[in-house]
Short mmCIF file of C-alpha atoms and ligand atoms in Angstrom, two decimals:
data_model
loop_
_atom_site.label_atom_id
_atom_site.label_comp_id
_atom_site.label_asym_id
_atom_site.label_seq_id
_atom_site.Cartn_x
_atom_site.Cartn_y
_atom_site.Cartn_z
CA UNK J 25 -18.81 8.03 -8.87
CA UNK J 26 -17.56 4.69 -9.55
CA UNK J 27 -13.96 4.57 -8.09
CA UNK J 28 -11.24 2.52 -9.90
CA UNK J 29 -8.37 1.44 -7.22
CA UNK J 30 -4.94 0.51 -8.35
CA UNK J 31 -4.81 -3.52 -7.78
CA UNK J 32 -1.57 -5.00 -6.30
CA UNK J 33 -0.88 -6.55 -9.57
CA UNK J 34 -0.90 -3.26 -11.46
CA UNK J 35 1.14 -1.51 -8.73
CA UNK J 36 3.69 -4.29 -8.92
CA UNK J 37 3.86 -4.55 -12.79
CA UNK J 38 4.69 -0.64 -12.65
CA UNK J 39 7.18 -1.12 -10.00
CA UNK J 40 9.08 -3.75 -11.70
CA UNK J 41 8.98 -1.55 -14.92
CA UNK J 42 10.19 1.40 -13.26
CA UNK J 43 13.00 -0.47 -11.61
CA UNK J 44 13.86 -2.48 -14.83
CA UNK J 45 13.21 -5.53 -13.16
CA UNK J 46 12.29 -9.23 -14.59
CA UNK J 47 9.21 -10.74 -14.63
CA UNK J 48 10.17 -13.73 -12.51
CA UNK J 49 9.46 -11.87 -9.34
CA UNK J 50 5.78 -11.11 -10.80
CA UNK J 51 5.39 -14.85 -11.18
CA UNK J 52 6.45 -15.59 -7.79
CA UNK J 53 4.14 -12.79 -6.28
CA UNK J 54 1.18 -14.27 -8.40
CA UNK J 55 1.83 -17.51 -6.64
CA UNK J 56 1.82 -16.18 -3.24
CA UNK J 57 -1.42 -14.12 -3.94
CA UNK J 58 -2.97 -17.41 -5.13
CA UNK J 59 -2.19 -19.21 -1.77
CA UNK J 60 -3.14 -15.93 0.32
CA UNK J 61 -6.68 -15.71 -1.42
CA UNK J 62 -7.37 -19.27 -0.99
CA UNK J 63 -6.35 -19.36 2.70
CA UNK J 64 -8.48 -16.10 3.15
CA UNK J 65 -11.41 -18.28 1.66
CA UNK J 66 -10.61 -21.26 3.77
CA UNK J 67 -10.40 -19.14 6.90
CA UNK J 68 -13.45 -17.61 6.35
CA UNK J 69 -15.57 -20.59 5.58
CA UNK J 70 -13.48 -22.82 7.99
CA UNK J 71 -16.16 -22.92 10.86
CA UNK J 72 -18.88 -24.43 8.32
CA UNK J 73 -16.47 -26.78 6.78
CA UNK J 74 -15.41 -27.89 10.23
CA UNK J 75 -11.73 -27.11 9.65
CA UNK J 76 -11.17 -25.31 12.91
CA UNK J 77 -10.60 -28.22 15.01
CA UNK J 78 -6.91 -30.00 15.68
CA UNK J 79 -5.46 -32.31 12.91
CA UNK J 80 -4.13 -34.58 15.57
CA UNK J 81 -0.49 -34.17 14.54
CA UNK J 82 2.15 -32.37 16.21
CA UNK J 83 4.29 -29.82 14.30
CA UNK J 84 8.24 -29.17 14.62
CA UNK J 85 7.68 -26.92 17.68
CA UNK J 86 5.59 -29.25 19.34
CA UNK J 87 2.45 -27.25 19.34
CA UNK J 88 -0.62 -29.01 17.83
CA UNK J 89 -1.24 -28.48 14.15
CA UNK J 90 -4.56 -27.15 13.45
CA UNK J 91 -6.49 -28.38 10.33
CA UNK J 92 -6.57 -25.37 8.92
CA UNK J 93 -2.73 -24.96 9.38
CA UNK J 94 -2.22 -28.18 7.30
CA UNK J 95 -4.46 -26.64 4.42
CA UNK J 96 -2.79 -23.31 4.24
CA UNK J 97 0.72 -25.00 4.27
CA UNK J 98 -0.20 -27.28 1.28
CA UNK J 99 -1.91 -24.34 -0.63
CA UNK J 100 1.49 -22.21 -0.21
CA UNK J 101 3.63 -25.11 -1.17
CA UNK J 102 1.28 -25.99 -4.32
CA UNK J 103 1.60 -22.47 -5.75
CA UNK J 104 5.09 -21.85 -4.77
CA UNK J 105 6.00 -25.11 -6.58
CA UNK J 106 3.72 -24.38 -9.43
CA UNK J 107 5.43 -21.05 -10.15
CA UNK J 108 8.84 -22.81 -10.92
CA UNK J 109 10.74 -19.61 -9.47
CA UNK J 110 11.34 -21.17 -6.13
CA UNK J 111 14.73 -22.98 -5.34
CA UNK J 112 13.54 -24.10 -1.87
CA UNK J 113 11.26 -23.05 0.88
CA UNK J 114 11.08 -23.20 4.62
CA UNK J 115 7.57 -23.71 6.09
CA UNK J 116 6.93 -23.38 9.78
CA UNK J 117 5.10 -26.35 9.47
CA UNK J 118 7.94 -28.69 8.16
CA UNK J 119 10.99 -29.72 9.93
CA UNK J 120 12.89 -30.22 6.60
CA UNK J 121 13.88 -27.68 3.84
CA UNK J 122 11.46 -28.24 1.17
CA UNK J 123 13.05 -28.53 -2.21
CA UNK J 124 11.28 -27.05 -5.13
CA UNK J 125 12.99 -25.93 -8.47
CA UNK J 126 16.73 -26.49 -7.23
CA UNK J 127 18.56 -25.98 -10.49
CA UNK J 128 16.30 -23.52 -12.14
CA UNK J 129 14.54 -21.60 -9.58
CA UNK J 130 15.59 -18.05 -8.55
CA UNK J 131 14.11 -17.79 -5.17
CA UNK J 132 14.30 -18.73 -1.66
CA UNK J 133 10.85 -18.41 0.37
CA UNK J 134 10.82 -18.94 4.24
CA UNK J 135 7.27 -18.68 5.36
CA UNK J 136 4.45 -19.44 8.03
CA UNK J 137 1.32 -19.87 6.48
CA UNK J 138 -0.67 -19.38 9.40
CA UNK J 139 0.99 -17.63 12.20
CA UNK J 140 -0.93 -16.83 15.46
CA UNK J 141 -2.59 -20.17 15.98
CA UNK J 142 -4.39 -19.33 19.22
CA UNK J 143 -6.77 -17.11 17.31
CA UNK J 144 -7.84 -19.85 14.94
CA UNK J 145 -10.63 -21.34 16.83
CA UNK J 146 -12.13 -17.70 17.41
CA UNK J 147 -11.94 -16.67 13.72
CA UNK J 148 -9.51 -13.93 15.03
CA UNK J 149 -6.74 -12.38 12.89
CA UNK J 150 -3.80 -14.52 12.03
CA UNK J 151 -1.04 -13.99 9.48
CA UNK J 152 0.44 -15.56 6.39
CA UNK J 153 4.00 -14.25 6.64
CA UNK J 154 6.91 -14.73 4.30
CA UNK J 155 10.26 -13.41 3.30
CA UNK J 156 12.13 -13.96 -0.06
CA UNK J 157 15.81 -14.01 -0.80
CA UNK J 158 17.30 -14.50 -4.10
CA UNK J 159 19.78 -17.06 -5.34
CA UNK J 160 23.38 -16.43 -6.13
CA UNK J 161 23.17 -15.48 -9.75
CA UNK J 162 26.90 -14.32 -10.09
CA UNK J 163 28.36 -17.66 -9.19
CA UNK J 164 27.55 -21.16 -7.64
CA UNK J 165 24.78 -21.56 -5.04
CA UNK J 166 25.74 -22.56 -1.50
CA UNK J 167 22.11 -22.86 -0.34
CA UNK J 168 22.84 -21.15 2.88
CA UNK J 169 19.73 -19.98 4.84
CA UNK J 170 19.61 -15.86 4.35
CA UNK J 171 19.80 -13.20 7.01
CA UNK J 172 17.11 -10.82 6.95
CA UNK J 173 19.40 -8.14 5.39
CA UNK J 174 19.67 -10.53 2.40
CA UNK J 175 15.79 -10.58 1.67
CA UNK J 176 14.86 -8.74 -1.23
CA UNK J 177 11.08 -8.72 -0.18
CA UNK J 178 9.14 -9.62 2.92
CA UNK J 179 5.22 -9.28 3.60
CA UNK J 180 2.22 -10.34 5.64
CA UNK J 181 -1.28 -11.22 4.85
CA UNK J 182 -3.53 -10.51 8.07
CA UNK J 183 -6.42 -12.97 7.25
CA UNK J 184 -9.46 -12.88 7.31
CA UNK J 185 -9.04 -9.07 7.98
CA UNK J 186 -8.15 -8.56 4.27
CA UNK J 187 -4.77 -6.43 4.39
CA UNK J 188 -1.75 -7.23 2.42
CA UNK J 189 1.70 -5.30 3.50
CA UNK J 190 4.68 -5.88 1.27
CA UNK J 191 7.98 -4.24 1.53
CA UNK J 192 10.74 -4.16 -1.08
CA UNK J 193 14.52 -3.83 -0.59
CA UNK J 194 15.24 -0.03 -0.31
CA UNK J 195 11.81 0.69 -2.17
CA UNK J 196 9.59 1.07 0.85
CA UNK J 197 6.79 -0.61 2.76
CA UNK J 198 3.04 -0.73 1.19
CA UNK J 199 -0.42 -2.01 2.47
CA UNK J 200 -3.01 -2.99 0.41
CA UNK J 201 -6.96 -3.91 0.94
CA UNK J 202 -8.92 -6.74 -0.25
CA UNK J 203 -11.81 -5.69 -2.26
CA UNK J 204 -15.07 -7.40 -2.98
CA UNK J 205 -13.51 -9.07 -6.10
CA UNK J 206 -10.83 -10.57 -3.99
CA UNK J 207 -8.19 -8.23 -5.25
CA UNK J 208 -5.75 -6.37 -2.96
CA UNK J 209 -6.05 -2.61 -3.95
CA UNK J 210 -5.32 0.66 -3.02
CA UNK J 211 -1.55 0.78 -2.35
CA UNK J 212 -0.63 3.11 0.49
CA UNK J 213 2.93 3.70 1.35
CA UNK J 214 3.63 2.94 5.11
CA UNK J 215 5.96 5.09 7.35
CA UNK J 216 6.03 4.93 10.78
CA UNK J 217 4.62 8.37 12.44
CA UNK J 218 7.05 10.27 14.42
CA UNK J 219 4.07 11.98 16.55
CA UNK J 220 4.58 10.01 19.93
CA UNK J 221 0.67 10.56 20.77
CA UNK J 222 -0.27 7.33 18.69
CA UNK J 223 2.27 5.07 19.79
CA UNK J 224 1.49 1.72 21.20
CA UNK J 225 3.44 -0.77 23.08
CA UNK J 226 2.50 -4.44 22.69
CA UNK J 227 3.72 -7.65 24.47
CA UNK J 228 2.24 -10.56 26.34
CA UNK J 229 2.12 -8.87 29.77
CA UNK J 230 1.53 -12.43 31.45
CA UNK J 231 5.48 -12.93 30.92
CA UNK J 232 6.67 -9.55 32.12
CA UNK J 233 7.91 -10.84 35.58
CA UNK J 234 10.10 -13.25 33.83
CA UNK J 235 11.90 -11.07 31.45
CA UNK J 236 15.61 -9.79 32.02
CA UNK J 237 15.83 -7.21 34.97
CA UNK J 238 16.51 -4.37 32.58
CA UNK J 239 13.77 -5.05 30.37
CA UNK J 240 11.34 -5.10 33.29
CA UNK J 241 12.76 -2.04 34.27
CA UNK J 242 12.21 -0.15 31.17
CA UNK J 243 8.52 -1.27 30.86
CA UNK J 244 8.00 0.04 34.55
CA UNK J 245 9.27 3.26 33.57
CA UNK J 246 7.94 3.89 30.08
CA UNK J 247 5.00 1.84 29.14
CA UNK J 248 2.31 4.00 30.72
CA UNK J 249 3.57 6.95 28.34
CA UNK J 250 1.80 4.68 25.34
CA UNK J 251 -1.34 2.72 24.74
CA UNK J 252 -1.13 -1.07 25.29
CA UNK J 253 -2.45 -3.53 22.71
CA UNK J 254 -1.77 -7.10 22.26
CA UNK J 255 -3.69 -9.50 20.01
CA UNK J 256 -1.56 -12.64 20.43
CA UNK J 257 -0.89 -12.81 16.62
CA UNK J 258 2.20 -11.26 15.35
CA UNK J 259 0.76 -10.06 12.05
CA UNK J 260 -2.02 -8.38 13.89
CA UNK J 261 0.02 -6.67 16.41
CA UNK J 262 2.84 -5.64 14.13
CA UNK J 263 -0.11 -4.38 11.73
CA UNK J 264 -0.87 -1.68 14.22
CA UNK J 265 2.59 -0.85 15.27
CA UNK J 266 3.21 -0.16 11.75
CA UNK J 267 0.27 2.14 11.23
CA UNK J 268 0.70 3.86 14.69
CA UNK J 269 4.19 3.65 15.70
CA UNK J 270 5.47 2.31 18.94
CA UNK J 271 7.08 -1.14 19.97
CA UNK J 272 6.24 -4.82 19.75
CA UNK J 273 8.32 -6.89 21.82
CA UNK J 274 8.52 -10.62 22.64
CA UNK J 275 11.83 -10.55 24.98
CA UNK J 276 13.66 -13.69 25.94
CA UNK J 277 12.20 -15.34 29.05
CA UNK J 278 15.00 -15.92 31.53
CA UNK J 279 13.61 -15.72 35.11
CA UNK J 280 10.63 -17.96 35.16
CA UNK J 281 10.24 -19.87 38.44
CA UNK J 282 10.37 -23.11 36.32
CA UNK J 283 13.38 -23.10 34.71
CA UNK J 284 12.17 -25.49 32.10
CA UNK J 285 9.72 -22.71 30.86
CA UNK J 286 12.67 -20.14 30.23
CA UNK J 287 13.16 -19.22 26.68
CA UNK J 288 16.68 -17.68 26.73
CA UNK J 289 16.48 -17.77 22.73
CA UNK J 290 13.14 -16.15 22.53
CA UNK J 291 9.95 -17.64 20.97
CA UNK J 292 9.46 -16.14 17.69
CA UNK J 293 11.07 -17.77 14.65
CA UNK J 294 13.94 -15.74 12.81
CA UNK J 295 13.39 -16.58 9.43
CA UNK J 296 9.54 -16.39 8.89
CA UNK J 297 8.34 -14.33 11.76
CA UNK J 298 10.89 -11.95 13.21
CA UNK J 299 13.13 -11.02 10.11
CA UNK J 300 9.89 -10.39 8.08
CA UNK J 301 8.61 -7.92 10.35
CA UNK J 302 12.02 -6.32 10.86
CA UNK J 303 12.22 -6.02 7.23
CA UNK J 304 9.01 -4.41 6.63
CA UNK J 305 9.67 -2.10 9.58
CA UNK J 306 13.12 -0.83 8.36
CA UNK J 307 11.51 -0.07 4.93
CA UNK J 308 8.86 1.90 7.21
CA UNK J 309 11.67 4.07 8.78
CA UNK J 310 11.85 1.75 11.95
CA UNK J 311 14.18 -0.85 13.11
CA UNK J 312 14.30 -4.12 15.17
CA UNK J 313 16.89 -5.84 17.49
CA UNK J 314 17.38 -9.08 19.29
CA UNK J 315 17.93 -9.85 22.81
CA UNK J 316 21.68 -8.57 22.83
CA UNK J 317 20.27 -5.17 21.25
CA UNK J 318 21.97 -6.31 17.96
CA UNK J 319 20.21 -5.48 14.43
CA UNK J 320 17.75 -8.37 13.95
CA UNK J 321 18.43 -8.15 10.00
CA UNK J 322 22.22 -9.36 10.81
CA UNK J 323 21.56 -12.59 12.22
CA UNK J 324 22.85 -15.47 10.03
CA UNK J 325 20.27 -18.39 10.49
CA UNK J 326 21.96 -21.55 11.35
CA UNK J 327 19.00 -23.40 11.47
CA UNK J 328 15.61 -23.11 9.61
CA UNK J 329 13.48 -22.93 12.77
CA UNK J 330 15.86 -20.90 14.76
CA UNK J 331 14.21 -18.56 17.37
CA UNK J 332 14.85 -15.27 18.41
CA UNK J 333 13.65 -12.50 20.97
CA UNK J 334 12.25 -9.42 19.20
CA UNK J 335 11.98 -5.97 19.76
CA UNK J 336 10.57 -4.09 16.58
CA UNK J 337 9.14 -0.55 15.82
CA UNK J 338 9.74 3.10 15.93
CA UNK J 339 13.40 3.78 15.52
CA UNK J 340 13.60 5.99 18.95
CA UNK J 341 12.05 3.22 21.22
CA UNK J 342 13.86 0.39 19.62
CA UNK J 343 17.28 2.35 19.86
CA UNK J 344 16.83 3.07 23.39
CA UNK J 345 15.90 -0.46 24.08
CA UNK J 346 18.93 -1.55 22.17
CA UNK J 347 21.29 0.46 24.21
CA UNK J 348 19.47 -1.31 27.46
CA UNK J 349 19.98 -4.52 26.04
CA UNK J 350 23.66 -4.06 25.14
CA UNK J 351 24.44 -2.95 28.47
CA UNK J 352 22.71 -5.57 30.46
P1 FDP S 428 1.23 -18.62 18.16
O1 FDP S 428 2.11 -19.18 19.09
O2 FDP S 428 -0.20 -18.29 18.67
O3 FDP S 428 1.16 -19.21 17.07
O4 FDP S 428 5.14 -17.33 17.31
C1 FDP S 428 3.81 -17.63 17.29
C2 FDP S 428 3.00 -16.68 17.78
O5 FDP S 428 1.73 -16.95 17.83
C3 FDP S 428 2.74 -15.06 17.20
O6 FDP S 428 1.82 -14.94 16.10
C4 FDP S 428 2.50 -14.35 18.38
O7 FDP S 428 2.70 -12.92 18.52
C5 FDP S 428 2.90 -15.10 19.69
O8 FDP S 428 3.58 -16.39 18.99
C6 FDP S 428 2.17 -15.24 20.62
O9 FDP S 428 2.55 -15.76 21.76
P2 FDP S 428 2.04 -15.78 23.39
O10 FDP S 428 1.00 -16.63 23.22
O11 FDP S 428 2.99 -16.21 24.27
O12 FDP S 428 1.59 -14.30 23.52
#
């Protein structure tokens, strides 16, 4: 028997009709999908094309930019601009805010076209992550950078695995899988499991001695209750947490013997990494906090590439951690 799975676009059209929404978001998502499919293609064939090397330039965060990072960034920019729906964008790869259709655009898009770059030379999972906010349609737009709470949608493609997860504000978190025709199909609603048996803890254990004492203590007392998994790419690690439950954490580094290596503000970027997974997690029934135990979705960004610590996952674990962080 042939099986005809619902495609992402069919799903989205129905979703927009059910909620009586405009077609603008469809056009925006179509452009994001176009970019993602091409990133997927280049990633899968990158080794053959010699694209896995370093590009020789340095990005805003001072890391080496891989050739594929450049390609992915150009692809996303091209399709976002072509959609005509984007006011301005923030990309992990570019220092400045990228103006697009400033007068006529409707959305702000904050994205990281290739997150988890240490996996690139190995062809292991990376993420294309994005958050979307809407311009002020009621009055003058002041172009301020939006907090996660104001996103209308956020999602991530895990590449080359071929999964796509998208969360809508107050309308759930959904996962799709790429098929042989490069369509994302088979919508599955993601709800974090309550059963702790499957829960996992995910963090870079090489840093554990450098975390705040209260965080180290919690890990020592609790982590053996759960399986430990760490892939080194947020999209991949969070993908697992969203399915199995548990907690992903990238705490602030405050006790490094070489103080220059401390990261009191955390490592992950707020707008296109932490807030994206926090938004998806909320829509799946979970939560996320920063190093002060505050709801991550409430942080108002002061600058596009702001960093934050991140604790995200099943609500009972994140809430327990939040209490510990508030008390430290
Ligand atoms: P990367 O530096 O390899 O690009 O913020 C980027 C990120 O990867 C995340 O995807 C990942 O979760 C984290 O950093 C990995 O950092 P560590 O190498 O310190 O574990």
